[in-house]
Coordinates of C-alpha atoms in Angstrom, one line a residue:
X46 CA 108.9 80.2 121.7
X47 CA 109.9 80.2 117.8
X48 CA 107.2 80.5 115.8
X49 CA 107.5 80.1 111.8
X50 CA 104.2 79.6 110.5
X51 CA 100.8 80.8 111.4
X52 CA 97.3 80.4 110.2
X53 CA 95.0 83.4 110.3
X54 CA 91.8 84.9 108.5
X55 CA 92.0 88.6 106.7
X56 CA 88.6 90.4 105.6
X57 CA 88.7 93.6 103.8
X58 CA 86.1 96.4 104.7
X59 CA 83.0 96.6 102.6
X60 CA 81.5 99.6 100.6
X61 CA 79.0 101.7 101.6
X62 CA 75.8 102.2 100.5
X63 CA 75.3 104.5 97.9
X64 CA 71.7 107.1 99.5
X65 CA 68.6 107.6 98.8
X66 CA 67.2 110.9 99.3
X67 CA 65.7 114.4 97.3
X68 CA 66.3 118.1 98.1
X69 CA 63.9 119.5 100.9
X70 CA 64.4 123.1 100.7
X71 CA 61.9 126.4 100.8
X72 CA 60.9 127.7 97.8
X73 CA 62.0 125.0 96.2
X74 CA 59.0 122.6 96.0
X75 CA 60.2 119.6 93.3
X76 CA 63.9 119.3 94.5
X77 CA 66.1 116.6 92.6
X78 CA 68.0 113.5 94.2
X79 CA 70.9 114.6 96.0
X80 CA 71.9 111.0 98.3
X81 CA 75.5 110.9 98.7
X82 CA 77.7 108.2 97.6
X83 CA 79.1 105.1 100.2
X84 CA 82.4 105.5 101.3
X85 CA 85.0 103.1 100.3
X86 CA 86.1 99.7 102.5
X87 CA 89.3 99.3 103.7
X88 CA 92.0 97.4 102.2
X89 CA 94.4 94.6 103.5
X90 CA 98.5 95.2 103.3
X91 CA 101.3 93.3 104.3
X92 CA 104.3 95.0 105.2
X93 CA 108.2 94.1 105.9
X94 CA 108.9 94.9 109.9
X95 CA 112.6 95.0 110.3
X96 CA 112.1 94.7 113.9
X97 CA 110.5 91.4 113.7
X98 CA 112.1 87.9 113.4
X99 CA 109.1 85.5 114.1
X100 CA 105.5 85.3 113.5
X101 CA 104.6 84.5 117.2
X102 CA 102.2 87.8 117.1
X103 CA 100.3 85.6 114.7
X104 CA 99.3 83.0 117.3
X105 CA 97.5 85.6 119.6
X106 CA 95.9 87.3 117.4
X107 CA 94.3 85.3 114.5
X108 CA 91.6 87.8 112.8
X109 CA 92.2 90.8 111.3
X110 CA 89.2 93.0 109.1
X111 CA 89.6 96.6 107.5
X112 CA 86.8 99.2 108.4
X113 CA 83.4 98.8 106.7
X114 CA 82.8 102.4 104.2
X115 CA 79.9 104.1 105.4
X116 CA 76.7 105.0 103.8
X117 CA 76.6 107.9 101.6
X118 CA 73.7 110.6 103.7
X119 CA 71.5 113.3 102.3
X120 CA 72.8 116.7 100.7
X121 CA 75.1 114.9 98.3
X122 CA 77.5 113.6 101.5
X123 CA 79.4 111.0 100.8
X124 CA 79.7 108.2 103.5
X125 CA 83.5 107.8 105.1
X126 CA 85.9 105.7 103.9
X127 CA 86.3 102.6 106.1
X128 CA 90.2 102.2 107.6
X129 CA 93.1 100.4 105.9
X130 CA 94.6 97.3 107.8
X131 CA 98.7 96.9 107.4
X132 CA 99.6 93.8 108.9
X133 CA 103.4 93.7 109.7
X134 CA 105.5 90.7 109.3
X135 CA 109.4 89.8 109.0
X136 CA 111.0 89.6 106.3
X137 CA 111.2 86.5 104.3
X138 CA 107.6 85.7 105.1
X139 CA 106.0 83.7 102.4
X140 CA 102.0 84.3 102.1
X141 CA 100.0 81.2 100.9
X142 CA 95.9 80.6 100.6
X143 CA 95.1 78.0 102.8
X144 CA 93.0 75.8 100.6
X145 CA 95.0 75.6 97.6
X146 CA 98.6 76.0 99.4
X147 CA 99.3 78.7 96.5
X148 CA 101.7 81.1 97.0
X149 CA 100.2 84.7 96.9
X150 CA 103.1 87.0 97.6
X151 CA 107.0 86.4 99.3
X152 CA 107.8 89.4 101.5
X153 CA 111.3 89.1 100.4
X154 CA 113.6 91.4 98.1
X155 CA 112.0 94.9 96.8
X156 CA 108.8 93.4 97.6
X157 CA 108.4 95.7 101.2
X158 CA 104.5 96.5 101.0
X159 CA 101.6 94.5 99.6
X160 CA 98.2 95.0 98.8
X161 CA 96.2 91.5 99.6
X162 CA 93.5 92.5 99.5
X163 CA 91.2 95.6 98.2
X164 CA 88.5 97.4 100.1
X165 CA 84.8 97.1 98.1
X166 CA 84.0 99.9 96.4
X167 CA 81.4 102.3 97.6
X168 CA 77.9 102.7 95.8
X169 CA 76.3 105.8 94.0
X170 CA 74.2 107.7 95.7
X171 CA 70.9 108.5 93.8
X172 CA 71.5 111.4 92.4
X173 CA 74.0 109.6 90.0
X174 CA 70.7 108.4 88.0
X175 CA 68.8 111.1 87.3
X176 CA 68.3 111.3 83.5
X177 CA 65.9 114.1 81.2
X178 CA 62.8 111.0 81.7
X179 CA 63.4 109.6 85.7
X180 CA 64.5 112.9 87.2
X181 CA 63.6 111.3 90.6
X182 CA 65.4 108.3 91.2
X183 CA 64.8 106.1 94.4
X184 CA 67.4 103.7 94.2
X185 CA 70.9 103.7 94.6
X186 CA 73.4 101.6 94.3
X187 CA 74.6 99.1 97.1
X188 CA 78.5 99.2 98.0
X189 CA 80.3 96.3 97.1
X190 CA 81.0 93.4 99.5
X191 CA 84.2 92.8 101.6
X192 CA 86.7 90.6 100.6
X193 CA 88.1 87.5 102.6
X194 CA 90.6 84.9 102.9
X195 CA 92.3 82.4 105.0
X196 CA 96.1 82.6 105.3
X197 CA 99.0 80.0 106.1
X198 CA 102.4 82.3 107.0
X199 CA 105.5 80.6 106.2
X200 CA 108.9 82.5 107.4
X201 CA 111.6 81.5 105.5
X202 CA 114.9 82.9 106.9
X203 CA 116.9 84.7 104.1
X204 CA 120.2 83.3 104.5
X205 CA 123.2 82.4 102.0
X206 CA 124.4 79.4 104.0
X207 CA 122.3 76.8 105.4
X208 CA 124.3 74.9 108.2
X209 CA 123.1 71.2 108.4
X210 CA 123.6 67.9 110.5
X211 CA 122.6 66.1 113.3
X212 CA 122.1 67.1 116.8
X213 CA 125.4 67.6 119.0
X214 CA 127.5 68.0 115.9
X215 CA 128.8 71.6 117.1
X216 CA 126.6 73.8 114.9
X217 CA 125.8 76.4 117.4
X218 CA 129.5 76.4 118.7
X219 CA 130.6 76.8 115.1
X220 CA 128.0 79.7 114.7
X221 CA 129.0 81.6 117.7
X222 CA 132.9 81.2 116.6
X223 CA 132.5 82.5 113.0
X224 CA 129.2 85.4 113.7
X225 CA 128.4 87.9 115.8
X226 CA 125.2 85.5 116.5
X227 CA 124.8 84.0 120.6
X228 CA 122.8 80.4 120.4
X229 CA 122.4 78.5 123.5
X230 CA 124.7 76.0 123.7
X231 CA 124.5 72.8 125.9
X232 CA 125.0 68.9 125.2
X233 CA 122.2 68.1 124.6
X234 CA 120.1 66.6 122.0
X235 CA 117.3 69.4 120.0
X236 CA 118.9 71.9 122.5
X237 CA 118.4 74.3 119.4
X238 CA 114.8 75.0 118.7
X239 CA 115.2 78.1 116.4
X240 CA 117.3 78.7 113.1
X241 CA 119.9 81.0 114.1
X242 CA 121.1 83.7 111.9
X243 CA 124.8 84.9 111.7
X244 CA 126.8 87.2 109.4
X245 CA 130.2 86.1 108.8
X246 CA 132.8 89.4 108.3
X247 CA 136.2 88.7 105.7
X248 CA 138.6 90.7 105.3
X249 CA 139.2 91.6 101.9
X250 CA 136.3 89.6 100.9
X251 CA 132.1 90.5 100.8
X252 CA 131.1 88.3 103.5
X253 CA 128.1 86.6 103.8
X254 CA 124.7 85.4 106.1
X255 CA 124.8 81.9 107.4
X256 CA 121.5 80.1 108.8
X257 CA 121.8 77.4 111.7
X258 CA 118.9 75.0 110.7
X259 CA 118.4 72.8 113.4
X260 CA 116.2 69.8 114.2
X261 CA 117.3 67.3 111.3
X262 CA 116.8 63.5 112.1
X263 CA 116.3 60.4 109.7
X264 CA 112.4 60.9 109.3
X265 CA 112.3 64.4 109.2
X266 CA 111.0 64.9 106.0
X267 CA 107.9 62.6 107.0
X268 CA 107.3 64.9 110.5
X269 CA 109.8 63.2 112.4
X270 CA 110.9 65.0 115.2
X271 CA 111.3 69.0 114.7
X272 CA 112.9 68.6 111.2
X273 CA 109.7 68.9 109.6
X274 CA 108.8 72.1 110.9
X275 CA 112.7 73.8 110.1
X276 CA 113.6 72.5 106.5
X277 CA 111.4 75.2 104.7
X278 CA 114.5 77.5 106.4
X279 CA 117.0 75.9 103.6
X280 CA 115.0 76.7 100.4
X281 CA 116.4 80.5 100.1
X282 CA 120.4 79.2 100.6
X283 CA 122.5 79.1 97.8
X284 CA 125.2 76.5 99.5
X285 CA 124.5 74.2 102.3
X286 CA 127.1 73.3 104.4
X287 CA 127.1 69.5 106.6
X288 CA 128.7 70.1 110.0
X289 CA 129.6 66.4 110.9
X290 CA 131.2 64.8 114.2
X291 CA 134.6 63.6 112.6
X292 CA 135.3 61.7 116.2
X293 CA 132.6 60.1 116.4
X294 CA 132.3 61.1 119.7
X295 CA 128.3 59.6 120.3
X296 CA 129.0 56.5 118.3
X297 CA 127.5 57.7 114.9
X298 CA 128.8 57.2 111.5
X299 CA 130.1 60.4 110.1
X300 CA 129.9 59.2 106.2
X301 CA 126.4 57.3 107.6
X302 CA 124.6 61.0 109.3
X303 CA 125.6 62.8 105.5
X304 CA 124.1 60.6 103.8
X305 CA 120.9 60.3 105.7
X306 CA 121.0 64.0 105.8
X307 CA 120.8 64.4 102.0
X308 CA 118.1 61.7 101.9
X309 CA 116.2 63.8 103.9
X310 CA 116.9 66.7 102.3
X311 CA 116.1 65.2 99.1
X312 CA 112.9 63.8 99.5
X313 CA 111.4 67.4 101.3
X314 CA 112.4 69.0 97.7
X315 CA 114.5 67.6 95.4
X316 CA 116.1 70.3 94.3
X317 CA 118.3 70.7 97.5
X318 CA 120.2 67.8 96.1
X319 CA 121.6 70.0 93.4
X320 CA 122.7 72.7 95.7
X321 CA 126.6 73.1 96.2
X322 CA 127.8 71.5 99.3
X323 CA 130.8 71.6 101.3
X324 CA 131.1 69.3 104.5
X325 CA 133.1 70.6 107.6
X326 CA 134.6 67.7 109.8
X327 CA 134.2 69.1 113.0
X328 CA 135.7 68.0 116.4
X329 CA 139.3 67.1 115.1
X330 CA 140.6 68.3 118.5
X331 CA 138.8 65.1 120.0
X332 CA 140.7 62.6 117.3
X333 CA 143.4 60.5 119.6
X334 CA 145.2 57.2 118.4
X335 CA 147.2 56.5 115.4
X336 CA 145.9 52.7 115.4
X337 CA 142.8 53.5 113.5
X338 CA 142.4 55.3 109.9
X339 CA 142.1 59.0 109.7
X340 CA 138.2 59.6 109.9
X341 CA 138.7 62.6 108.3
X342 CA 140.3 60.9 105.6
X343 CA 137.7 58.6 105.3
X344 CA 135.4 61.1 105.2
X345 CA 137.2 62.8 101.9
X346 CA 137.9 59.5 100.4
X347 CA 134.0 59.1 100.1
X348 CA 133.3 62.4 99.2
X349 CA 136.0 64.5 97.3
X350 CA 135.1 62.4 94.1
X351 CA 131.8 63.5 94.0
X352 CA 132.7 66.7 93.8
X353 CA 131.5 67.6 97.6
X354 CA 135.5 69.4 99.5
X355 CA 136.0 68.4 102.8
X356 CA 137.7 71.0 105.3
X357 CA 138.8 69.1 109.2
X358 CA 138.1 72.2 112.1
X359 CA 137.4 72.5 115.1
X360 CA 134.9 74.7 116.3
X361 CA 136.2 74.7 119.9
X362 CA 139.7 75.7 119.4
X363 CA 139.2 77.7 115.5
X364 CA 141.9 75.4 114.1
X365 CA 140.8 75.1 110.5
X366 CA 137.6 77.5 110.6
X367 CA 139.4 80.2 108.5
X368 CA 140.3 77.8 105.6
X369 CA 136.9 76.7 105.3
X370 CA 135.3 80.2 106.0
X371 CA 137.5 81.4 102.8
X372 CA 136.0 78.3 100.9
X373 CA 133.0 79.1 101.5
X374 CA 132.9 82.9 99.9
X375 CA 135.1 81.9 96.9
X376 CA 132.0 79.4 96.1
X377 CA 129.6 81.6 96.7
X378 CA 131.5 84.5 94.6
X379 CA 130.7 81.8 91.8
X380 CA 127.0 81.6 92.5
X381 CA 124.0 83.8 91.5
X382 CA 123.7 85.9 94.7
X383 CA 120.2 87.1 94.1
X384 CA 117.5 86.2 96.7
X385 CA 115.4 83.5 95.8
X386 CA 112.1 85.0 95.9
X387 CA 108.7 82.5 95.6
X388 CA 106.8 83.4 92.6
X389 CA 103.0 84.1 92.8
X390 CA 100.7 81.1 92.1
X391 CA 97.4 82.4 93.3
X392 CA 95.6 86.0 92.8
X393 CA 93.0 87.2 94.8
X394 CA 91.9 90.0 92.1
X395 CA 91.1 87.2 90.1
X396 CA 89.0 85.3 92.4
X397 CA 87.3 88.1 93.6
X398 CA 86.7 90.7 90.5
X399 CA 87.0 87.8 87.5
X400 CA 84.3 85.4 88.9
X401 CA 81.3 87.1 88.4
X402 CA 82.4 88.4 85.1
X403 CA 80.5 87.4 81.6
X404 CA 81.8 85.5 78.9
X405 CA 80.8 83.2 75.7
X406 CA 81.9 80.5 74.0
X407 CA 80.3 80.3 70.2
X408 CA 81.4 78.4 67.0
X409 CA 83.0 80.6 64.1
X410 CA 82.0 78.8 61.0
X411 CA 83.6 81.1 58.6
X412 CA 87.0 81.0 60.3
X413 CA 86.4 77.2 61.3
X414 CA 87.0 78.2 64.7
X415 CA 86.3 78.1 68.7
X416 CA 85.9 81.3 69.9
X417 CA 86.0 81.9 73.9
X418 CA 85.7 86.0 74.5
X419 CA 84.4 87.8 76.9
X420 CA 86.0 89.9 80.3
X421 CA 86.3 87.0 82.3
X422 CA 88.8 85.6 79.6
X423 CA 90.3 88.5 79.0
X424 CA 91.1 89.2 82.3
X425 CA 92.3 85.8 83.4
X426 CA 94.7 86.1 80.4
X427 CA 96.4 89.8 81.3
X428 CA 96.9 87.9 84.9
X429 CA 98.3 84.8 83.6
X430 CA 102.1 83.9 82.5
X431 CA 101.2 80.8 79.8
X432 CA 104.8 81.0 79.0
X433 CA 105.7 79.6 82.7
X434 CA 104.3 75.7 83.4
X435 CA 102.6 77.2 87.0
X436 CA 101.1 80.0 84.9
X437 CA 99.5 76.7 82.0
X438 CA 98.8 74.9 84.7
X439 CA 96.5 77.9 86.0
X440 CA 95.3 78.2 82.4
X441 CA 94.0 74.9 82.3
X442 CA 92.6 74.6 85.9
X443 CA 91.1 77.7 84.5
X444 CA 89.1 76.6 81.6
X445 CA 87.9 72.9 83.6
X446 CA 86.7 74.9 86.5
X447 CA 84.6 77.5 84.5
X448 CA 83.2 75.1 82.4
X449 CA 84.6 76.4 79.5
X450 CA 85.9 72.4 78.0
X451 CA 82.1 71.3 78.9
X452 CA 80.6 74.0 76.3
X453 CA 83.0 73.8 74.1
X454 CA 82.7 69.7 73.8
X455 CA 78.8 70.5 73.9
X456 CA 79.5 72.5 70.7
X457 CA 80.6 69.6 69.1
X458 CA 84.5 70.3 69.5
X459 CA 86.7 67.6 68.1
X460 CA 90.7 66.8 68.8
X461 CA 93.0 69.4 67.1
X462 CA 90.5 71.7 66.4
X463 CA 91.4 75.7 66.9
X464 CA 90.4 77.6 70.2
X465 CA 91.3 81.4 70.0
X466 CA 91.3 83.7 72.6
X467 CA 91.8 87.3 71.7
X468 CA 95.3 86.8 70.8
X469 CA 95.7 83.3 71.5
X470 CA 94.8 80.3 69.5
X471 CA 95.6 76.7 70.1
X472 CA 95.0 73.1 69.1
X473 CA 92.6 71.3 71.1
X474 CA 93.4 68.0 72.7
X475 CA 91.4 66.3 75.6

């Protein structure tokens, strides 16, 4: 079965000990510390598989830790350093925190290897504290903890066109006549249960990828049916195309299904409605009569003035596919081809090395100032992008969760009063 999203726990490997012990040698009756240091924890990584085209590993095998570093032992040995972990995924993967929902990496583009997650550091071994007044130490220093987080995995295909429409609409036929991709066809209702990918070949022209995304009902931005669980496939593509029965073969209402399928694309994120779009009135071989209105003319008639071309094929017999295939590439020669890649909302080295780090927060009468220093700030600021609203945002959520507003209203802080932060000052509004 398809799998596209998977929830599993990472742990990184903790330090070592740092060790405790003194020189025991003959002739040499007052020997100095000589414990060796811990060995360093192994770290977490995430890396592109090309091979891979799924995440249905993921749903076997939920828990993955690095190796613990081992203690440092006597005669200045130092402990060995516990095992990396690289946990392979395909591309396009999209690496959230499970509480928050934050992105923390996109496996997409340049971005082939990541490090999630860092091994803790290994501790001193005693003879690190030997000074001209303690010259026999009997502590060391503990290694530092392991690291640990619950993931949600998110694939994303990585695709240029995002085929959309009801069931039985001939997506999969149309797929298999313009790609080397092979879906399972049959006529029947959901009888595509996986985003198929296909690459589409011009000559004389660059070509391009084109994603089947299947499953789409009225509803399926609420969970309705399997929509819910393929629409995340569409936010990479730069141009979405509607496949639509132009016969009306089961009964349904070409103009009706576009419109409920950019309702639904709408309200899952709305800024699929500003995507390009070009509709494909498929099954013109199956059009018979010349009592009734042209569908297909209807079809443009409602949509050609918004902007949105229409192009009659038929996917069974290729009339019309090449017209629209050539359509297709001349918009996208228009758009920005680059990727979309999902930017990164939530850092781990923050969470992990920032919390435990000191700061203050103090009036400056002389400069009639807030002042808020310390590493913790400092930190949080080299991390943080205040020009972008996610990277604010963070800023803010920053200051209320480390109390930083509480002791600066306990100071006596009043509305448009200066805050500075090493480089940084602003007004102050609640």
């Amino acid at each position: 079965m398809f799998a596209d999203r998977a929830k599993i726990y990472v742990k990184s490997g903790k330090g070592g000990n740092g060790h405790v012990s003194f020189r025991r040698e003959k002739y040499v009756p007052n020997g100095g510390p000589d414990g060796g240091d811990g060995g360093n924890g192994g770290s977490v990584y995430f890396e592109v598989d090309e091979g891979l085209n799924t995440l249905t590993d993921f749903r076997h095998i939920r828990k993955y830790s690095a190796g613990n570093g081992e203690e440092g032992g006597k005669k200045n040995c130092a402990g060995k350093n516990g095992e990396d972990i690289t946990i392979k995924v395909p591309e396009g993967t999209v690496i959230r925190e499970a509480e928050t929902g934050k992105v923390i990496t996109d496996m997409s583009g340049d971005n082939r290897r990541f490090l999630l997650l860092k091994g803790g550091r290994g501790g001193n071994g005693n003879q690190h504290y030997a000074t001209s007044t303690m010259q026999a130490p009997k502590y060391a220093q503990p290694g530092q903890p392991a690291q640990e987080l619950e993931l949600i995995l998110e694939l994303k295909v990585i695709a240029d066109v995002g085929l959309v429409g009801f069931p039985n609409v001939g997506k999969s036929t149309f797929l298999s006549k313009v790609t080397n991709a092979r879906p399972k066809i049959a006529n029947y209702h959901f009888t595509t249960l996986n985003p198929n990918l296909g690459v589409v070949d011009l000559a004389d022209a660059k070509g391009f990828v084109i994603a089947d995304i299947p499953g789409l009902i009225e509803g399926a931005s609420d969970g309705v049916g399997l929509g819910h669980e393929f629409l995340r496939h569409i936010e990479r593509t730069k141009l979405i195309v509607h496949i639509v029965d132009a016969a009306s073969t089961e009964g349904r209402n070409p103009v009706e299904d576009i419109y409920a399928i950019n309702k639904e694309l709408t309200a899952y994120d709305p800024t699929l409605a500003s995507r390009p779009q070009i509709i494909a009135a498929n099954k013109i071989d199956m059009i018979y009569g010349e009592e009734y209105d042209d569908p297909v003319a209807i079809i443009r008639r409602e949509f050609e003035p918004q902007g949105i071309p229409v192009y009659a094929i038929s996917a069974i017999s290729g009339k019309g596919l090449r017209e629209l295939l050539y359509a297709i590439n001349n918009k996208l020669a228009a758009l920005d081809r680059t990727p979309v890649v999902f930017a990164q909302e939530f850092f781990p080295e923050y969470r992990f090395d920032i919390e435990t780090e000191p700061f203050t927060v103090i009036y400056d009468e002389k400069a009639d100032e807030y002042v808020v220093e310390g590493p913790r700030i400092e930190k949080m600021l080299s991390y943080t992008n205040l020009e972008s609203e996610k990277g604010f945002k963070f800023f803010q959520d920053f200051m209320k969760k480390n109390g930083i507003l509480e002791q600066l209203e306990a100071l006596g802080i009043q509305e448009g009063s200066t805050v500075r932060m090493y480089g940084l000052s602003f007004d102050y509004y609640r």
